[in-house]
Coordinates of C-alpha atoms in Angstrom, one line a residue:
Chain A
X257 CA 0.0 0.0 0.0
X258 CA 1.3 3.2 -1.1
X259 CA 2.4 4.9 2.3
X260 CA 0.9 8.8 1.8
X261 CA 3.8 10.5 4.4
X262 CA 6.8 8.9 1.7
X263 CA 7.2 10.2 -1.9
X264 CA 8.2 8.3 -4.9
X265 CA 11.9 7.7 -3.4
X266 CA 10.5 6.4 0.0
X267 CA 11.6 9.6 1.6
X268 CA 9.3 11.5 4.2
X269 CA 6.9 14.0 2.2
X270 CA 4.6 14.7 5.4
X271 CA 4.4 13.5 9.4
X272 CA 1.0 12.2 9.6
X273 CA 1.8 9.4 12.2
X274 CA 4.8 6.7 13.3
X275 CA 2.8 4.0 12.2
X276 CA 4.4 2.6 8.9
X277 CA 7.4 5.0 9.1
X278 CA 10.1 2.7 8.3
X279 CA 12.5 2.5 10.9
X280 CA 15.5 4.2 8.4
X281 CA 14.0 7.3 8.6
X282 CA 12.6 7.1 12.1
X283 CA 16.5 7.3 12.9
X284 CA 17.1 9.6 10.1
X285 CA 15.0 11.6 11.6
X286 CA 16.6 11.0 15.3
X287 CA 20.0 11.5 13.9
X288 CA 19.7 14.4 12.7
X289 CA 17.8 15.6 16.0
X290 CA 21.3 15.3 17.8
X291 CA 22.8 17.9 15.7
X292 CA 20.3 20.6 16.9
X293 CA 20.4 19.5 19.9
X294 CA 23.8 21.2 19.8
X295 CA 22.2 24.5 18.3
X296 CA 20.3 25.2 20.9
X297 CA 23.5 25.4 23.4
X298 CA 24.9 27.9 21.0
X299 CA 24.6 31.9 21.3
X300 CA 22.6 32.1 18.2
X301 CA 20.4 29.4 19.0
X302 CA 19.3 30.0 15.2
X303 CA 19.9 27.9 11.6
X304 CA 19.2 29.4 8.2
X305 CA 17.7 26.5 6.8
X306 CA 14.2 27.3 6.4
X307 CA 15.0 30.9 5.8
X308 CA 12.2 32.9 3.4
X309 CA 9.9 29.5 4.3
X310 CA 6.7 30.5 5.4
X311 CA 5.5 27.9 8.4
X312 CA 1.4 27.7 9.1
X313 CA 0.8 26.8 12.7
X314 CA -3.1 25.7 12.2
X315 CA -5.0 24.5 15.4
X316 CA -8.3 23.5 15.0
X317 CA -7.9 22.8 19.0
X318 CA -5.8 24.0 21.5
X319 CA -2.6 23.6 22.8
X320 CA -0.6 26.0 23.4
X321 CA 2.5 24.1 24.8
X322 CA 2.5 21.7 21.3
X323 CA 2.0 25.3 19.2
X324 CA 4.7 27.3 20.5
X325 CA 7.5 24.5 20.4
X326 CA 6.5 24.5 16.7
X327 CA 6.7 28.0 17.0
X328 CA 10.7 27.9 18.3
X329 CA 11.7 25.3 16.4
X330 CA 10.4 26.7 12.8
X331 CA 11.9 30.0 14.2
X332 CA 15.3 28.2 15.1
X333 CA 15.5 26.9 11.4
X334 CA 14.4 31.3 10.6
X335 CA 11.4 30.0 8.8
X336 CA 8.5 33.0 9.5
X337 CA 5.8 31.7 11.5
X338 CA 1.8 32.3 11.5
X339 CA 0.0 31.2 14.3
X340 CA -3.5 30.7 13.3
X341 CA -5.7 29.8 16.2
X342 CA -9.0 28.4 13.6
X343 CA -11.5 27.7 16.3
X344 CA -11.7 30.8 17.4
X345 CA -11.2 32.6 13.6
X346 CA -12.9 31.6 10.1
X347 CA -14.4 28.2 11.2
X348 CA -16.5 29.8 13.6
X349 CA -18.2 31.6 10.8
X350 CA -18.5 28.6 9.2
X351 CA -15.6 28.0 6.8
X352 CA -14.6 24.2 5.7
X353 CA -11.0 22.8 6.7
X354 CA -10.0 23.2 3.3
X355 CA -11.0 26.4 2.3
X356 CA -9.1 27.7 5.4
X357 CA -5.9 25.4 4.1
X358 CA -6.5 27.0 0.4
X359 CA -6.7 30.4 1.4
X360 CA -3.2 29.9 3.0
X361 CA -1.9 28.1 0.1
X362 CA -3.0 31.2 -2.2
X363 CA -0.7 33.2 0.8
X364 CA 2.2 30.7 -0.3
X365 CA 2.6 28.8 3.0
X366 CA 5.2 26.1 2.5
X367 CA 4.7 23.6 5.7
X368 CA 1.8 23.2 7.8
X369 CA 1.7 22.1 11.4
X370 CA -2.0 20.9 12.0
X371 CA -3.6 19.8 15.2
X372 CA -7.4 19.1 14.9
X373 CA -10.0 17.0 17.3
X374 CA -10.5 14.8 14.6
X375 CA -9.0 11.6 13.9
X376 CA -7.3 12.0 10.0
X377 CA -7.5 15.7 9.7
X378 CA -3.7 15.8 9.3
X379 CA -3.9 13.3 6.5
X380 CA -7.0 14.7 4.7
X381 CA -5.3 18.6 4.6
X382 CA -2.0 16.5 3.5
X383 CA -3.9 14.8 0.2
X384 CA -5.2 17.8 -0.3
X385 CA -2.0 19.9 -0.7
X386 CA 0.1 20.7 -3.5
X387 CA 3.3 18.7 -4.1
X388 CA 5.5 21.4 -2.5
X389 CA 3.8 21.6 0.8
X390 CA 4.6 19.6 3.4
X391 CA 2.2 18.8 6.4
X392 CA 3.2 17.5 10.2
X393 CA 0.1 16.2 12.2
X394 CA 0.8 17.6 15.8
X395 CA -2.1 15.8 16.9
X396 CA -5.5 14.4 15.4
X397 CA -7.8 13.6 17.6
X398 CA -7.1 9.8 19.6
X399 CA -5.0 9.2 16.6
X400 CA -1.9 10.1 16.9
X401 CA 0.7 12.8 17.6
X402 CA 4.2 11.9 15.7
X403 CA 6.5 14.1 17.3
X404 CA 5.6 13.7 20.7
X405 CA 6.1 10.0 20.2
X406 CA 9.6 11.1 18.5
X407 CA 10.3 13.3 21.2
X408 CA 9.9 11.0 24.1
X409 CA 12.0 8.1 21.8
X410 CA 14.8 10.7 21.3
X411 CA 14.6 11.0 25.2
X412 CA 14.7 7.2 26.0
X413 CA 17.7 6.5 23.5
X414 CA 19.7 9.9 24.6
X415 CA 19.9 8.6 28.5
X416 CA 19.8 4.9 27.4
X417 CA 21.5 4.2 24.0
X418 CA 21.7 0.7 24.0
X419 CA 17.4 0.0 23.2
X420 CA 17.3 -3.8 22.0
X421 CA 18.4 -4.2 26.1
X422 CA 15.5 -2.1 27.4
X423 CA 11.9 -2.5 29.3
X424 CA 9.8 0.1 29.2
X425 CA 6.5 0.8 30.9
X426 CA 3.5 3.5 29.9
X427 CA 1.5 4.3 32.8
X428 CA -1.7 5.5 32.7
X429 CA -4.5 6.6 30.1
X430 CA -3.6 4.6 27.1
X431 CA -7.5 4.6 25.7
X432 CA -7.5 8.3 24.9
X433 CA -3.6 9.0 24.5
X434 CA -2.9 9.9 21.0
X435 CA 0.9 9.9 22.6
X436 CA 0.7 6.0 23.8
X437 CA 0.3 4.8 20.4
X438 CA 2.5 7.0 18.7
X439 CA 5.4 5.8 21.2
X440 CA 4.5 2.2 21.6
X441 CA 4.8 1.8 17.6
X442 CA 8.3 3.7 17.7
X443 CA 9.8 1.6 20.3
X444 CA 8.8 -1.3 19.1
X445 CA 10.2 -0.4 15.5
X446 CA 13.6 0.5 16.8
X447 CA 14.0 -2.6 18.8
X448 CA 12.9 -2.3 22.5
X449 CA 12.4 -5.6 23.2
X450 CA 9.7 -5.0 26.2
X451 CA 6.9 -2.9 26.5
X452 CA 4.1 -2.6 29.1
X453 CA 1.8 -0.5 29.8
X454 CA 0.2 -0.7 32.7
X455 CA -3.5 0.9 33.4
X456 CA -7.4 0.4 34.8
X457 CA -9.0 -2.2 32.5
X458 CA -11.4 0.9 31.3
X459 CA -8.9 3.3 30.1
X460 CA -7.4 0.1 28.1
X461 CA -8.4 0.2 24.5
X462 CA -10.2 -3.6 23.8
X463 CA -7.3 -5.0 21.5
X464 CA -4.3 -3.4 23.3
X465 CA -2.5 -6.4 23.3
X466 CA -2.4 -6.4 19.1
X467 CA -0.1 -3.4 19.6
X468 CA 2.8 -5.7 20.6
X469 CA 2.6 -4.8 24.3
X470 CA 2.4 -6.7 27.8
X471 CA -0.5 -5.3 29.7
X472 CA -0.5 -5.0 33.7
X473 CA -3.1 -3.8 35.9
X474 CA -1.4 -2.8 38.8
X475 CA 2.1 -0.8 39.2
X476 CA 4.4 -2.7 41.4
X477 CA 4.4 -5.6 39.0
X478 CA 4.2 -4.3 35.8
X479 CA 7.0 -1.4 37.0
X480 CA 9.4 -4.3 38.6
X481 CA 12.7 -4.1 36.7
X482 CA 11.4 -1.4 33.9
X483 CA 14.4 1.1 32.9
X484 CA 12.0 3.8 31.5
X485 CA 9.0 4.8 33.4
X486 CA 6.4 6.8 30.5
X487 CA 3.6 8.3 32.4
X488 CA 0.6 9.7 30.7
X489 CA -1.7 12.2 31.5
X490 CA -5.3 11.6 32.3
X491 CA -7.1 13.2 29.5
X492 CA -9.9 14.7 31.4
X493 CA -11.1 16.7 28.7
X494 CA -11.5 13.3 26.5
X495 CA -13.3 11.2 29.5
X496 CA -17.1 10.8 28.3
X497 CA -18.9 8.7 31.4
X498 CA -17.6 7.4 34.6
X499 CA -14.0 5.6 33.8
X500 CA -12.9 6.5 36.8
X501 CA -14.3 6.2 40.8
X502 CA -12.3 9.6 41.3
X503 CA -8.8 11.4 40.4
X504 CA -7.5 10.7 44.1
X505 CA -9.0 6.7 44.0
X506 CA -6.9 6.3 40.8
X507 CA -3.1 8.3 42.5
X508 CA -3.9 5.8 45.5
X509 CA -4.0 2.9 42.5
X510 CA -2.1 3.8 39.1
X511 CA -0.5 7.4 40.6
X512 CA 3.4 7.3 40.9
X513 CA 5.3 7.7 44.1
X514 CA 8.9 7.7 44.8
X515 CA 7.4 4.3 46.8
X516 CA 6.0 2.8 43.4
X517 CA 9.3 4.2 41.4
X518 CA 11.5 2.3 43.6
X519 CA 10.2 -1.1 42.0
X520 CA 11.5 -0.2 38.6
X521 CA 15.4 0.0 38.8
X522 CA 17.1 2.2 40.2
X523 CA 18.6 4.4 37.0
X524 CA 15.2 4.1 35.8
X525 CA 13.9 7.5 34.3
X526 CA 11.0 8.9 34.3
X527 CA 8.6 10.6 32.0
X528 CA 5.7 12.7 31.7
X529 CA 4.3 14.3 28.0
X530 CA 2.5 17.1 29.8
X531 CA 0.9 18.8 31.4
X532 CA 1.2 17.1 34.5
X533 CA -1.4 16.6 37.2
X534 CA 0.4 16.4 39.9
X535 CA -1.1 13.8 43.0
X536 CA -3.5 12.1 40.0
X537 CA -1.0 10.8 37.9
X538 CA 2.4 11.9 39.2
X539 CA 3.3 12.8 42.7
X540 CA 5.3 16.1 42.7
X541 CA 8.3 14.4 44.6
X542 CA 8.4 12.2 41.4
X543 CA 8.4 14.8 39.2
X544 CA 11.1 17.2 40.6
X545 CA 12.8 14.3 41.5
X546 CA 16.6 13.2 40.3
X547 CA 15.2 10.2 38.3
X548 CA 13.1 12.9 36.5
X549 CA 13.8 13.9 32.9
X550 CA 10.3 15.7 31.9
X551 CA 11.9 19.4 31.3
X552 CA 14.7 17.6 29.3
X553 CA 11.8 15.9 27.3
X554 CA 10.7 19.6 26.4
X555 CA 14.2 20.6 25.3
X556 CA 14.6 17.4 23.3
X557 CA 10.7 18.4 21.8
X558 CA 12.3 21.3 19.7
X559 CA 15.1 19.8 18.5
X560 CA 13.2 16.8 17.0
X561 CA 10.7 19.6 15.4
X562 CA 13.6 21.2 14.1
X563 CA 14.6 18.2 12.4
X564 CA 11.3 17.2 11.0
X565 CA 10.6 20.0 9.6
X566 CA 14.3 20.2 8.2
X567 CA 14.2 17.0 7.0
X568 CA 10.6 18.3 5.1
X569 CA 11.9 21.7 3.8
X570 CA 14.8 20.8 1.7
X571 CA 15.1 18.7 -1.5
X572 CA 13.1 20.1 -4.4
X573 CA 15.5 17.3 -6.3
X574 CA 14.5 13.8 -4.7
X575 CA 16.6 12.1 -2.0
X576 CA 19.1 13.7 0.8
X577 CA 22.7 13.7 -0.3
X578 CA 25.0 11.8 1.2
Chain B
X195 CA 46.8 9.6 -12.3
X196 CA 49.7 9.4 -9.6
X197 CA 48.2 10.4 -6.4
X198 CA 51.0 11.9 -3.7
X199 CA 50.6 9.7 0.0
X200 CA 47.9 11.7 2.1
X201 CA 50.2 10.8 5.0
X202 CA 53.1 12.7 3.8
X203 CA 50.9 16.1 2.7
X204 CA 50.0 15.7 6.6
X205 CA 53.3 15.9 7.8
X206 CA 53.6 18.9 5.4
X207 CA 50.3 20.6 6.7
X208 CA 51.4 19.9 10.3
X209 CA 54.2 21.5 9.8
X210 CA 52.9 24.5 8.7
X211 CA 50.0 24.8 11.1
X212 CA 52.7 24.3 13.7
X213 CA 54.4 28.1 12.6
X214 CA 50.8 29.6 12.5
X215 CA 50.0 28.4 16.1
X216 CA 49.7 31.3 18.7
X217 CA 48.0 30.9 22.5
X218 CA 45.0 32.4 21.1
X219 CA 45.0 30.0 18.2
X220 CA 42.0 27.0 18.3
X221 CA 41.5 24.5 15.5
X222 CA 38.1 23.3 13.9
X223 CA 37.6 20.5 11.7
X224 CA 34.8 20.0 9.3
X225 CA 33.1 16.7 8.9
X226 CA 34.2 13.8 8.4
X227 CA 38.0 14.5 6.6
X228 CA 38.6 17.6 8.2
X229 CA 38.0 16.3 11.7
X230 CA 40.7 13.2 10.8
X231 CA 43.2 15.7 9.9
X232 CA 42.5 17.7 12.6
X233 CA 42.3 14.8 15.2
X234 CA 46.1 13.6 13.5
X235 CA 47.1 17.0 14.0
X236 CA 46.4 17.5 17.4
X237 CA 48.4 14.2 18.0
X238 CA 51.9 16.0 16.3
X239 CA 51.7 18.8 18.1
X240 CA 50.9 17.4 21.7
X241 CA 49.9 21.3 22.6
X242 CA 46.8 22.2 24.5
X243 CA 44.7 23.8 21.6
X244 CA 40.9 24.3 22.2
X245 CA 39.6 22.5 19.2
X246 CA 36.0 21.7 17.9
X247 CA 34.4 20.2 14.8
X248 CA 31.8 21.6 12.2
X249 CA 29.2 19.9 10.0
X250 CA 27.9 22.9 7.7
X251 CA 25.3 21.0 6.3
X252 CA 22.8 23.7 8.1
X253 CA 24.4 26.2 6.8
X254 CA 24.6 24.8 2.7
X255 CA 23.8 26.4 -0.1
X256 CA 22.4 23.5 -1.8
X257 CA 19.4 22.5 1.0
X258 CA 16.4 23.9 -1.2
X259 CA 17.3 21.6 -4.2
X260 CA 18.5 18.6 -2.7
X261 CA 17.5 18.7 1.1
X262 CA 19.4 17.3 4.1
X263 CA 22.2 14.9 4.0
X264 CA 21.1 11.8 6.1
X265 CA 24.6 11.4 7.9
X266 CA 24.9 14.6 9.4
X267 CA 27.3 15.1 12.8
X268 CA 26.5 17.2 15.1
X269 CA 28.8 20.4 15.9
X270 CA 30.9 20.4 18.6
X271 CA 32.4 24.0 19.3
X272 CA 32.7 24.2 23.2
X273 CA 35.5 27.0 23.5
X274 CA 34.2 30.5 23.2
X275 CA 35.0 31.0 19.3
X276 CA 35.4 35.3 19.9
X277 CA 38.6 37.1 19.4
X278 CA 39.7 33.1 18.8
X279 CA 43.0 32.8 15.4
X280 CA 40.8 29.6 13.8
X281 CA 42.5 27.4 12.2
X282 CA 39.8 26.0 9.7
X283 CA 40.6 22.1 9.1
X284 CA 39.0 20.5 5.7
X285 CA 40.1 17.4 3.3
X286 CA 39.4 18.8 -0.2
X287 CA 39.2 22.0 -1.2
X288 CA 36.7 22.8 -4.7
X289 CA 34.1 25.1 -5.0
X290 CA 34.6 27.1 -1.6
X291 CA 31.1 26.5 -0.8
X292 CA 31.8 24.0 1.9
X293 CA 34.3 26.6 3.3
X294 CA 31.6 29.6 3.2
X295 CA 29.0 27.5 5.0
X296 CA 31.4 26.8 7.3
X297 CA 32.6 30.7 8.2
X298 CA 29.0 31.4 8.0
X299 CA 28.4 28.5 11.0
X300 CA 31.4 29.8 12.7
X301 CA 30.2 33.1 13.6
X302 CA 27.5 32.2 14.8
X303 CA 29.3 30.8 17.3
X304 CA 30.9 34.2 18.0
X305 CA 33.4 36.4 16.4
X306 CA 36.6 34.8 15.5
X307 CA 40.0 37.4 15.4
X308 CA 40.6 35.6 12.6
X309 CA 40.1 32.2 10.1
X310 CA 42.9 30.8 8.4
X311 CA 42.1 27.8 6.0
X312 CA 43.8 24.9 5.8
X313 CA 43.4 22.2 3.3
X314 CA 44.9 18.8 2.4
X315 CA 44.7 19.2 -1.3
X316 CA 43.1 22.1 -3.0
X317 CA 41.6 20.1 -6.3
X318 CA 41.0 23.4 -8.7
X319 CA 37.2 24.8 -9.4
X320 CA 36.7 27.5 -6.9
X321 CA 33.4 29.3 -7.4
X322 CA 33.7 32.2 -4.8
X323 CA 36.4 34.0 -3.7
X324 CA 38.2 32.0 -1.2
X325 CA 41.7 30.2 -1.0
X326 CA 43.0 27.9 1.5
X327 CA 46.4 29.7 2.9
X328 CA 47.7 26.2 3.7
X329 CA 47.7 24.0 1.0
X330 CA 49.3 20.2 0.9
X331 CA 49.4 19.8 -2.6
X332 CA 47.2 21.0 -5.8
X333 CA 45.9 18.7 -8.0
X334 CA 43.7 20.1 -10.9
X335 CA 40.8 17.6 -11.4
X336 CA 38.0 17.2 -14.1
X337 CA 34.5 18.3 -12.8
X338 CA 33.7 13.9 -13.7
X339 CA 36.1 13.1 -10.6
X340 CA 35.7 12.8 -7.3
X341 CA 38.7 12.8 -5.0
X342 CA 37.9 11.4 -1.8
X343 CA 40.1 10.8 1.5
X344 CA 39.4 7.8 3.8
X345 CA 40.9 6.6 6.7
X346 CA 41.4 2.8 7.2
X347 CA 40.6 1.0 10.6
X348 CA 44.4 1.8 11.9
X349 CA 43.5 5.4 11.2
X350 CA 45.7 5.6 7.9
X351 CA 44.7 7.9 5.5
X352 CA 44.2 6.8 1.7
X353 CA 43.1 8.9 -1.1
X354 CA 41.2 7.6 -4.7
X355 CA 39.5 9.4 -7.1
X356 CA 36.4 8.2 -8.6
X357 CA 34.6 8.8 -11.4
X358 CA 31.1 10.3 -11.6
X359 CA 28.7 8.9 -13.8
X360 CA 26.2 10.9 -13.0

């Protein structure tokens, strides 16, 4: 099946989600991460790779965390940014997805960055495009969000390299994380040999298990042993009916305590996508802790969007050079 | 085509970086050749020079027609690079284009005093108006060939020219 986020030379055209990504270019895209990485330890934190590229930051939904490290990372690579914010602009008045997308193609936007509540919006705006635009989902709906999943793999292989030698646990509300899937099909596709994820039996989706993973329902077995601890946020906003007795019934069960942390071993890191809420999924001595790396997670963030969208914004000619 | 041992141009390049070197000097190597030679360099002269390496593939002229390389190296400049004597490390010197992305990297790392260029063989073809002030040898090459420098598992350095077909 022809694989929409590749072009004719199997390179990446669009980030629409991990799944299918072929696991060349999930480190190409890794690899190159580690060079900006370095950039943003320099004085001019700034590259002129994208420079007189016009970047389109279009959220159907919000996130303002998710927008503004595309925001940095575009600006790092001196691409100009717009910001468009379309729930509370055109849509409102009733204008359809893709008349808002044409009306910036007509403004001669090159990449957009797209986050809708919809499953497939990212891919439907990406078919839609012209050959020389480029689209990265940054979030559709339960589906999935790429670079997070990118992200929190760049974090995992930074502080432990070696991944065919690693287990490592998502805690937490895999049903509505667009984030869960996203990393559970990266880790699997660059080697890890073990991943659980451990979570209530209602925030589970029904064929979890098809996803190559070992499911627990309680933390101190399924974090025995595990060198990288993922949390995930409970998606409040996504909860339709009672999945849960109450946010301080499910810390006392699935929350993570230095008590619960000290079952995993003891270089274990930990991990949180954000925003954290602290004492329902994290305790706060967890997250400030030393085993901690969520604010390097964030740092990482931009320097993987950096490299996506370097990786999209060169090469009218097909193929990188080597 | 008689090719002159890459080993021996070294000496002859050491030598001569060794007369430029002053306490404000710091040497940079660009990717992957560059850094050898600087790396061998830094052996001969057993002095303690800051030293860094550049990829300049941000910094190309060529990224809007034929992208990103895939094997890019991260920088690595951790001395302060202002009022710093560079001495700028590359294999082969052609176009100058490599050379201008890499000044243009440099400073924006800082403000160097000054950037001398150092090359193992200049090959002929500038397109800009830069020359390497160290040279180990000139060869004047067809735009069809490719000279290239490796460096075997004992850290040897060969060079072989290839032709391009393309």
């Amino acid at each position: 099946m022809h694989n929409p986020q590749l072009d004719a030379n199997g390179e990446l055209k669009h980030l629409l989600t991990i799944e299918g990504l072929p696991k060349r270019i999930l480190n190409q895209i890794l690899d190159t991460a580690e060079t900006f990485v370095g950039v943003a330890e320099r004085d001019i934190k700034k590259v002129p790779l994208l420079r007189g590229k016009t970047v389109c930051n279009i959220f159907f939904e919000n996130s303002t965390r998710t927008r503004t490290t595309f925001e940095i990372a575009a600006k790092r690579l001196s691409a100009d940014v717009i910001n468009l914010n379309v729930g509370t602009s055109s849509q409102s008045k009733g204008e359809t997805i893709l008349d808002t997308v044409d009306n910036l193609i007509a403004m001669h936007a090159d990449m957009f960055v797209v986050r809708h509540a919809q499953s497939g919006a990212a891919h439907f705006i990406a078919q839609h495009v012209p050959d020389n635009i480029s689209v990265i989902n940054a979030g559709d709906g339960r589906h999935a969000h790429p670079t997070q999943g990118l992200l929190d793999v760049f974090t995992v292989r930074r502080y432990k390299p070696d991944m065919h030698n690693l287990r490592v646990a998502l805690v937490g509300d895999v049903l509505h994380s667009r984030v869960a899937r996203s990393e559970i099909h990266a880790l699997t596709t660059l080697g890890v040999p073990e991943v659980r994820v451990i979570a209530p039996k209602t925030l589970l989706p029904a064929d979890v298990e098809k996803l190559g993973v070992q499911v627990f329902h309680d933390m101190k077995n399924g974090l025995k042993d595990v060198d990288v601890v993922m949390m995930l946020r409970l998606q409040n906003e996504r909860m339709t009916g009672a999945l849960l007795p109450s946010a301080q019934e499910y810390f006392k069960t699935f929350g993570l305590t230095q008590e619960m942390l000290n079952h995993a071993k003891p270089d274990a890191i930990v991990m949180h996508p954000g925003p954290m809420n602290r004492g329902v999924e994290i305790d706060s001595s967890v997250a400030d802790g030393s085993q901690s790396v969520i604010l390097p997670q964030v740092t990482y963030g931009i320097a993987v969007r950096m490299a996506v969208m370097a990786i999209l914004g060169g090469g009218q000619s097909a193929g990188g050079i080597s | 085509m008689q090719l002159p041992n890459p080993e021996t141009l070294l000496a002859d390049i050491t030598a001569k970086i060794a007369e430029k070197i002053n306490p404000n000097s710091a040497l940079v190597g660009i990717h992957s050749g560059g850094v050898w030679l600087m790396r061998r360099v830094l052996e001969t002269l057993k002095a303690d020079i800051p030293f860094g390496t550049l990829d300049a593939a941000l910094y190309r002229d060529d990224y809007a027609a034929r992208g990103l390389k895939t094997n890019l190296k991260p920088s690595d400049i951790a001395f302060d690079v202002t009022d710093k004597h560079i001495i700028l490390i590359d294999d082969i010197f052609y176009t100058g284009r490599t050379t201008r992305a890499a000044m243009n990297e440099l400073f924006d790392y800082g403000r160097p005093a000054s950037i001398t260029l150092v090359v193992l063989i200049n090959r002929g073809g500038a397109q800009l108006p830069i020359t390497p002030n160290i040279t180990g040898a000139e060869i004047l090459l067809q735009a069809d060939q490719n000279l290239q420098l490796s460096q075997d598992t004992k850290g040897k350095l060969h060079l072989e020219i290839e032709q391009n077909n393309a």
